Amino acid sequence: MKKLLSIFLILLLLSGCAESGQDSSDKEEEKEKEEETEETVYNLSEITQEGTYIFNEDYDGSPIHILTDGDVILSFKDVTIESDSYCIYAEAVSSLTIQTDGKTTLKSTSKNEDVAAICCNCDLALTGSGVLYISSRSNAVICSATVSIFASVNMDARKKGILAERVELINGTTEISAGNDGIHAADILIDTYGSVSVSCDDDALHADNTITIEKGSVTIDAHEGLEAYEVTVNGGDLLIYADDDGINATGKGNLIINGGSLRIISSGDGIDSNGNIIVNGGDICIVSANDNESSAVDYDKKAYLNGGTLIAYGSNETQTFSNVSSQQQLFVTSLNGKAGDNVTVYRNSELIYEGSAGADYSSILFSCEEVVAGMDYEIRVNNEVVKRIAIAEKQSGVDNRSDK
């Protein structure tokens, strides 16, 4: 009996060892798989498997060609890649994420307009806690799908900053300097807790379909600020300097402002819509060219003033506001002034607006919820009363110009 019990115990121990060996083997296989998909790279020009690839300062700087059907993550820390063509080219990838820790620089010296420092045929996400610097003598990024930016990115391109199907700026600090458009896409969304700064020689943001701004600090210095079939501003803090139009809704599209703070200083039209302009809210200050060709507020169909505060400095010759459907009152008055003037509006001695002009002007258009029929208003420039305006009744669709 003791002999049988000993044999049984030996068999039990052997079985446990076999199971333990199997568990150990399984763990080793899992570890090998993890190592296959998370590789520290020192010299690599082609990636043919999905996974996470880690590049550090020891990387030799060769351009990276990605050819796989899977998802690829490139994790950079203090890496510099310089090329006479692309720096990163994702030819057949499900998605590409570039994660930056520290300072990473991608520099393309190609002048070919079809080349960019980053070229990809998939969704591209830029993430990480570091800063990604992209320099190109052509384009910074060309993407046939969606570019999403969650990190701090600095782009300097002789042609376009980003050329993509869709661009989403979600977080971080995005700075773009470009010789052509800053961002050119079918649709552009800015919904960021960070900031966006674009300086370029053509359109800062150009979309074939829509531009939507939800939140974020946006600073623009460009030939034209925003241009799309339909432009919607729901929030954010926008400062636009434009050689031509500040915001332009093309085709028969609409410009819709529901909120946010907008300050536009343009040498052309301040806001221009080939369809309707719809203002439901926001704090809007526009300074347009003081000439006979430009208007602070220009539209082809109709203007709807339903809320918000709008003050527009422009030309006395072109500053008209006809064909208006307004739920709040407005007035337009001839008034010659200089850049830097402190302008205040009072209603029966109550201050309802204070701001400054960004350029010379010969008229002012003003509307806010405090402007109502049956009240008297004063415009003061540098604390001096220069105009007194009495609004006898609500006027909708009429240029209520006053020269009193």
Coordinates of C-alpha atoms in Angstrom, one line a residue:
M1 CA 0.0 0.0 0.0
K2 CA 2.8 2.4 0.9
K3 CA 4.5 1.5 -2.5
L4 CA 1.3 2.4 -4.4
L5 CA 1.0 5.7 -2.5
S6 CA 4.6 6.6 -3.3
I7 CA 4.0 6.0 -7.0
F8 CA 0.8 8.1 -6.9
L9 CA 2.7 11.0 -5.3
I10 CA 5.5 10.8 -7.9
L11 CA 3.0 10.9 -10.8
L12 CA 1.2 13.9 -9.2
L13 CA 4.5 15.8 -8.9
L14 CA 5.4 15.0 -12.5
S15 CA 2.0 16.2 -13.7
G16 CA 2.5 19.5 -11.8
C17 CA 5.9 20.0 -13.2
A18 CA 4.5 19.5 -16.7
E19 CA 1.8 22.0 -16.1
S20 CA 4.3 24.4 -14.7
G21 CA 6.5 23.9 -17.7
Q22 CA 3.5 24.6 -20.0
D23 CA 2.7 27.8 -18.1
S24 CA 6.3 28.9 -18.3
S25 CA 6.3 28.2 -22.0
D26 CA 3.1 30.2 -22.6
K27 CA 4.5 33.1 -20.7
E28 CA 7.7 33.0 -22.8
E29 CA 5.7 33.0 -26.0
E30 CA 3.6 36.0 -24.8
K31 CA 6.8 37.8 -23.9
E32 CA 8.3 37.1 -27.3
K33 CA 5.2 38.4 -29.0
E34 CA 5.4 41.6 -26.9
E35 CA 9.1 42.0 -27.9
E36 CA 8.1 41.5 -31.5
T37 CA 5.6 44.4 -31.4
E38 CA 7.7 46.7 -29.2
E39 CA 11.2 47.1 -30.6
T40 CA 13.9 49.5 -29.8
V41 CA 15.2 50.6 -33.2
Y42 CA 18.7 51.9 -33.9
N43 CA 19.0 51.3 -37.7
L44 CA 15.9 50.5 -39.7
S45 CA 14.6 51.8 -43.0
E46 CA 11.6 49.5 -43.5
I47 CA 8.9 48.4 -41.2
T48 CA 6.9 45.4 -42.4
Q49 CA 5.0 44.3 -39.2
E50 CA 2.5 46.1 -37.1
G51 CA 3.5 47.1 -33.6
T52 CA 5.3 49.7 -31.5
Y53 CA 8.8 50.8 -32.5
I54 CA 10.9 52.9 -30.1
F55 CA 13.5 55.3 -31.5
N56 CA 15.9 57.1 -29.3
E57 CA 18.9 59.5 -29.8
D58 CA 21.0 56.5 -31.0
Y59 CA 18.9 56.1 -34.2
D60 CA 20.9 56.8 -37.3
G61 CA 18.4 59.1 -38.9
S62 CA 17.4 57.1 -41.9
P63 CA 14.0 57.7 -43.5
I64 CA 11.3 55.3 -42.4
H65 CA 9.2 53.3 -44.9
I66 CA 6.2 51.5 -43.4
L67 CA 4.6 48.7 -45.4
T68 CA 2.1 46.7 -43.4
D69 CA -1.6 46.2 -43.1
G70 CA -1.6 46.7 -39.3
D71 CA -1.4 49.5 -36.9
V72 CA 2.0 51.1 -36.3
I73 CA 3.2 53.3 -33.5
L74 CA 6.5 55.2 -33.8
S75 CA 7.8 56.4 -30.5
F76 CA 10.5 59.0 -30.8
K77 CA 12.7 60.5 -28.1
D78 CA 15.3 63.1 -29.2
V79 CA 15.4 61.8 -32.8
T80 CA 16.4 63.7 -35.9
I81 CA 15.6 62.4 -39.4
E82 CA 16.8 64.3 -42.4
S83 CA 16.0 63.3 -46.0
D84 CA 16.0 64.6 -49.6
S85 CA 12.6 63.0 -49.9
Y86 CA 10.2 61.9 -47.2
C87 CA 11.2 61.3 -43.6
I88 CA 8.3 59.0 -42.8
Y89 CA 6.3 57.2 -45.6
A90 CA 3.4 55.0 -44.6
E91 CA 2.4 53.3 -47.8
A92 CA -0.1 50.6 -46.7
V93 CA -1.0 50.9 -43.0
S94 CA -4.2 50.7 -41.1
S95 CA -3.2 53.6 -38.8
L96 CA -0.1 55.5 -37.9
T97 CA 0.7 57.1 -34.5
I98 CA 3.8 59.2 -34.0
Q99 CA 4.5 59.7 -30.3
T100 CA 7.1 62.3 -29.3
D101 CA 9.0 62.5 -26.1
G102 CA 11.6 65.2 -25.8
K103 CA 12.5 67.0 -29.1
T104 CA 12.1 65.2 -32.4
T105 CA 13.0 66.8 -35.8
L106 CA 11.9 65.7 -39.2
K107 CA 13.5 67.6 -42.1
S108 CA 12.8 67.2 -45.8
T109 CA 14.9 69.1 -48.3
S110 CA 12.8 68.0 -51.4
K111 CA 11.2 70.7 -53.4
N112 CA 8.8 68.2 -55.1
E113 CA 5.2 69.4 -54.4
D114 CA 4.0 65.8 -54.1
V115 CA 6.5 65.1 -51.3
A116 CA 6.2 65.9 -47.6
A117 CA 8.2 65.2 -44.5
I118 CA 5.4 62.8 -43.5
C119 CA 3.4 61.0 -46.2
C120 CA 0.7 58.5 -45.3
N121 CA -2.3 56.7 -46.8
C122 CA -4.0 56.2 -43.4
D123 CA -5.2 58.0 -40.3
L124 CA -2.4 59.8 -38.7
A125 CA -2.3 60.8 -35.0
L126 CA 0.5 63.0 -33.5
T127 CA 0.7 62.5 -29.8
G128 CA 3.1 62.6 -26.8
S129 CA 4.5 65.0 -24.2
G130 CA 7.4 66.3 -26.3
V131 CA 7.6 68.6 -29.3
L132 CA 7.6 67.5 -32.9
Y133 CA 9.4 69.9 -35.3
I134 CA 8.7 69.4 -39.0
S135 CA 10.7 71.3 -41.6
S136 CA 10.1 71.0 -45.3
R137 CA 11.1 72.7 -48.5
S138 CA 7.8 71.4 -49.9
N139 CA 4.9 70.2 -47.6
A140 CA 5.1 69.2 -44.0
V141 CA 2.3 66.6 -44.0
I142 CA 0.4 64.9 -46.7
C143 CA -2.3 62.4 -45.6
S144 CA -5.1 60.8 -47.6
A145 CA -7.2 60.3 -44.4
T146 CA -7.6 62.1 -41.1
V147 CA -4.8 63.9 -39.3
S148 CA -5.4 64.3 -35.5
I149 CA -3.1 66.4 -33.4
F150 CA -2.9 65.8 -29.6
A151 CA 0.6 67.1 -29.0
S152 CA 2.8 70.1 -29.5
V153 CA 3.8 70.4 -33.2
N154 CA 5.8 73.0 -35.0
M155 CA 5.7 73.0 -38.8
D156 CA 7.7 75.2 -41.2
A157 CA 6.9 74.4 -44.9
R158 CA 7.6 76.2 -48.1
K159 CA 4.3 75.0 -49.6
K160 CA 1.4 73.6 -47.5
G161 CA 1.6 72.8 -43.8
I162 CA -1.0 70.0 -43.8
L163 CA -2.8 68.6 -46.8
A164 CA -5.3 66.0 -45.8
E165 CA -8.9 64.7 -46.1
R166 CA -9.7 65.8 -42.6
V167 CA -7.8 67.7 -39.9
E168 CA -8.6 67.7 -36.2
L169 CA -6.7 69.8 -33.7
I170 CA -7.5 68.4 -30.3
N171 CA -4.8 69.4 -27.9
G172 CA -1.3 70.8 -27.5
T173 CA 0.3 73.8 -29.2
T174 CA 0.1 73.7 -33.0
E175 CA 2.3 76.3 -34.9
I176 CA 2.4 76.4 -38.7
S177 CA 4.4 78.6 -41.0
A178 CA 3.7 78.0 -44.7
G179 CA 4.4 79.5 -48.1
N180 CA 0.9 78.3 -49.3
D181 CA -2.1 77.2 -47.2
G182 CA -1.5 76.5 -43.6
I183 CA -4.0 73.7 -43.5
H184 CA -5.9 72.4 -46.6
A185 CA -8.5 69.7 -46.2
A186 CA -12.1 68.8 -46.9
D187 CA -13.1 69.4 -43.3
I188 CA -11.3 71.1 -40.4
L189 CA -12.2 70.9 -36.7
I190 CA -10.5 72.9 -33.9
D191 CA -11.7 71.6 -30.5
T192 CA -8.6 72.1 -28.4
Y193 CA -7.6 73.0 -24.9
G194 CA -4.4 74.3 -26.4
S195 CA -3.5 76.9 -29.0
V196 CA -3.2 77.1 -32.8
S197 CA -1.0 79.6 -34.6
V198 CA -0.8 79.9 -38.4
S199 CA 1.3 82.3 -40.4
C200 CA 1.2 81.8 -44.2
D201 CA 1.1 83.4 -47.6
D202 CA -2.3 82.0 -48.7
D203 CA -5.3 80.7 -46.6
A204 CA -4.5 79.9 -43.0
L205 CA -7.4 77.3 -42.9
H206 CA -8.9 76.2 -46.2
A207 CA -11.6 73.6 -46.3
D208 CA -13.6 72.4 -49.3
N209 CA -16.5 71.6 -47.1
T210 CA -16.5 72.8 -43.5
I211 CA -14.5 74.6 -40.8
T212 CA -15.8 74.2 -37.3
I213 CA -14.2 75.9 -34.3
E214 CA -15.5 74.6 -30.9
K215 CA -12.8 76.0 -28.5
G216 CA -9.2 76.9 -28.3
S217 CA -6.9 79.9 -28.9
V218 CA -6.5 80.6 -32.6
T219 CA -4.1 83.2 -34.0
I220 CA -3.8 83.8 -37.7
D221 CA -1.6 86.0 -39.9
A222 CA -2.3 85.2 -43.6
H223 CA -3.6 86.3 -46.9
E224 CA -7.0 85.0 -46.0
G225 CA -7.9 83.7 -42.5
L226 CA -10.6 81.0 -42.8
E227 CA -12.1 79.8 -46.1
A228 CA -14.7 77.1 -46.5
Y229 CA -18.1 76.3 -48.0
E230 CA -19.5 76.6 -44.5
V231 CA -17.8 78.1 -41.5
T232 CA -19.1 77.6 -37.9
V233 CA -17.7 79.2 -34.8
N234 CA -19.2 77.9 -31.6
G235 CA -16.5 79.1 -29.2
G236 CA -12.8 79.8 -28.9
D237 CA -10.7 82.9 -28.9
L238 CA -9.8 84.0 -32.5
L239 CA -7.4 86.7 -33.6
I240 CA -7.1 87.1 -37.4
Y241 CA -4.9 89.4 -39.4
A242 CA -5.7 89.0 -43.1
D243 CA -4.4 90.7 -46.3
D244 CA -7.8 89.9 -47.9
D245 CA -10.9 88.5 -46.2
G246 CA -10.8 87.5 -42.6
I247 CA -13.4 84.8 -42.9
N248 CA -14.9 83.7 -46.2
A249 CA -17.8 81.3 -46.7
T250 CA -17.7 80.3 -50.4
G251 CA -20.2 78.9 -52.9
K252 CA -23.7 79.4 -51.4
G253 CA -22.5 78.3 -48.0
N254 CA -23.1 80.1 -44.7
L255 CA -21.0 81.7 -42.0
I256 CA -22.5 80.9 -38.6
I257 CA -21.3 82.4 -35.3
N258 CA -22.8 80.9 -32.2
G259 CA -20.2 82.0 -29.6
G260 CA -16.6 82.7 -28.9
S261 CA -14.5 85.9 -29.1
L262 CA -13.5 87.0 -32.6
R263 CA -11.2 89.9 -33.5
I264 CA -10.6 90.4 -37.2
I265 CA -8.3 93.0 -38.8
S266 CA -8.4 92.7 -42.6
S267 CA -7.3 94.6 -45.6
G268 CA -10.3 93.2 -47.5
D269 CA -13.7 92.2 -46.2
G270 CA -13.9 91.4 -42.5
I271 CA -16.4 88.6 -42.8
D272 CA -17.7 87.6 -46.2
S273 CA -20.4 85.0 -47.1
N274 CA -21.6 84.1 -50.5
G275 CA -24.7 82.8 -48.7
N276 CA -26.0 83.9 -45.4
I277 CA -24.3 85.3 -42.3
I278 CA -26.0 84.1 -39.1
V279 CA -24.9 85.5 -35.7
N280 CA -26.5 83.9 -32.7
G281 CA -23.9 84.8 -30.1
G282 CA -20.3 85.7 -29.5
D283 CA -18.2 88.8 -29.0
I284 CA -17.2 90.0 -32.5
C285 CA -15.0 93.0 -33.4
I286 CA -14.2 93.6 -37.1
V287 CA -11.9 96.1 -38.7
S288 CA -11.9 96.1 -42.5
A289 CA -10.2 98.2 -45.1
N290 CA -11.3 101.9 -45.2
D291 CA -11.8 101.9 -48.9
N292 CA -14.5 101.8 -51.5
E293 CA -14.1 98.1 -52.3
S294 CA -14.2 96.3 -49.0
S295 CA -16.8 95.9 -46.3
A296 CA -16.5 94.8 -42.7
V297 CA -19.6 92.6 -43.1
D298 CA -20.4 91.4 -46.6
Y299 CA -23.0 88.8 -47.7
D300 CA -24.9 87.8 -50.9
K301 CA -28.1 86.5 -49.4
K302 CA -29.2 87.6 -45.9
A303 CA -27.9 88.5 -42.5
Y304 CA -29.5 87.2 -39.3
L305 CA -28.6 89.0 -36.1
N306 CA -30.1 86.9 -33.3
G307 CA -27.6 87.6 -30.5
G308 CA -24.1 88.4 -29.5
T309 CA -22.2 91.7 -29.7
L310 CA -21.0 92.9 -33.1
I311 CA -19.0 96.1 -33.7
A312 CA -17.5 96.7 -37.2
Y313 CA -15.2 99.5 -38.2
G314 CA -15.0 100.1 -41.9
S315 CA -15.7 102.4 -44.9
N316 CA -18.5 104.9 -44.9
E317 CA -19.0 104.1 -48.6
T318 CA -19.5 100.3 -48.3
Q319 CA -20.7 99.8 -44.7
T320 CA -24.3 99.0 -45.3
F321 CA -26.5 96.4 -43.7
S322 CA -29.5 95.8 -45.8
N323 CA -31.6 92.6 -46.2
V324 CA -31.4 91.8 -42.5
S325 CA -33.6 89.6 -40.4
S326 CA -32.7 90.8 -36.9
Q327 CA -33.9 89.8 -33.5
Q328 CA -31.9 92.6 -32.0
Q329 CA -31.4 96.2 -33.1
L330 CA -28.4 97.6 -34.8
F331 CA -27.2 101.0 -36.0
V332 CA -24.7 102.2 -38.6
T333 CA -23.2 105.6 -38.4
S334 CA -20.6 107.7 -40.3
L335 CA -17.7 108.4 -38.0
N336 CA -14.1 109.2 -39.0
G337 CA -11.5 107.8 -36.6
K338 CA -7.9 106.5 -36.2
A339 CA -6.3 103.2 -35.4
G340 CA -6.0 102.9 -31.6
D341 CA -9.0 105.0 -30.8
N342 CA -10.8 104.0 -27.6
V343 CA -14.4 103.6 -28.6
T344 CA -17.3 103.4 -26.0
V345 CA -21.0 103.1 -26.5
Y346 CA -23.4 104.4 -23.8
R347 CA -27.2 103.9 -23.4
N348 CA -28.7 106.6 -21.4
S349 CA -25.3 107.1 -19.6
E350 CA -24.9 103.3 -19.1
L351 CA -21.7 101.8 -20.6
I352 CA -22.7 98.9 -22.9
Y353 CA -19.5 98.6 -25.0
E354 CA -15.8 99.5 -24.8
G355 CA -13.1 98.6 -27.3
S356 CA -10.4 99.9 -29.6
A357 CA -10.1 100.3 -33.4
G358 CA -7.3 98.4 -35.1
A359 CA -7.1 100.7 -38.1
D360 CA -8.5 104.0 -39.5
Y361 CA -12.2 104.0 -40.2
S362 CA -15.0 106.1 -41.5
S363 CA -18.1 104.3 -40.1
I364 CA -19.2 102.1 -37.3
L365 CA -21.8 99.3 -37.3
F366 CA -22.9 98.2 -33.8
S367 CA -25.4 95.6 -32.5
C368 CA -25.9 94.0 -29.1
E369 CA -28.8 92.9 -26.9
E370 CA -28.7 96.3 -25.1
V371 CA -29.5 98.2 -28.3
V372 CA -33.3 98.5 -28.3
A373 CA -35.9 100.8 -29.8
G374 CA -36.9 103.9 -27.9
M375 CA -33.6 104.5 -26.3
D376 CA -30.8 107.1 -26.8
Y377 CA -27.2 106.2 -27.4
E378 CA -23.9 108.0 -27.4
I379 CA -20.6 107.0 -29.1
R380 CA -17.6 108.4 -27.4
V381 CA -14.1 108.3 -28.9
N382 CA -11.2 108.8 -26.4
N383 CA -13.8 109.9 -23.8
E384 CA -15.3 112.6 -26.1
V385 CA -18.9 112.4 -27.3
V386 CA -18.8 112.3 -31.1
K387 CA -22.3 110.9 -31.9
R388 CA -25.8 110.9 -30.4
I389 CA -28.2 108.3 -31.9
A390 CA -31.9 108.0 -31.2
I391 CA -33.6 104.8 -32.3
A392 CA -37.3 105.5 -32.6
E393 CA -38.4 102.0 -33.6
K394 CA -37.0 98.6 -34.5
Q395 CA -35.8 98.5 -38.0
S396 CA -35.4 95.2 -39.7
G397 CA -33.7 95.0 -43.1
V398 CA -32.9 98.7 -43.1
D399 CA -29.5 100.5 -43.0
N400 CA -30.2 102.6 -40.0
R401 CA -27.5 105.1 -40.7
S402 CA -27.4 108.1 -38.4
D403 CA -25.3 111.3 -38.8
K404 CA -26.7 113.2 -35.8

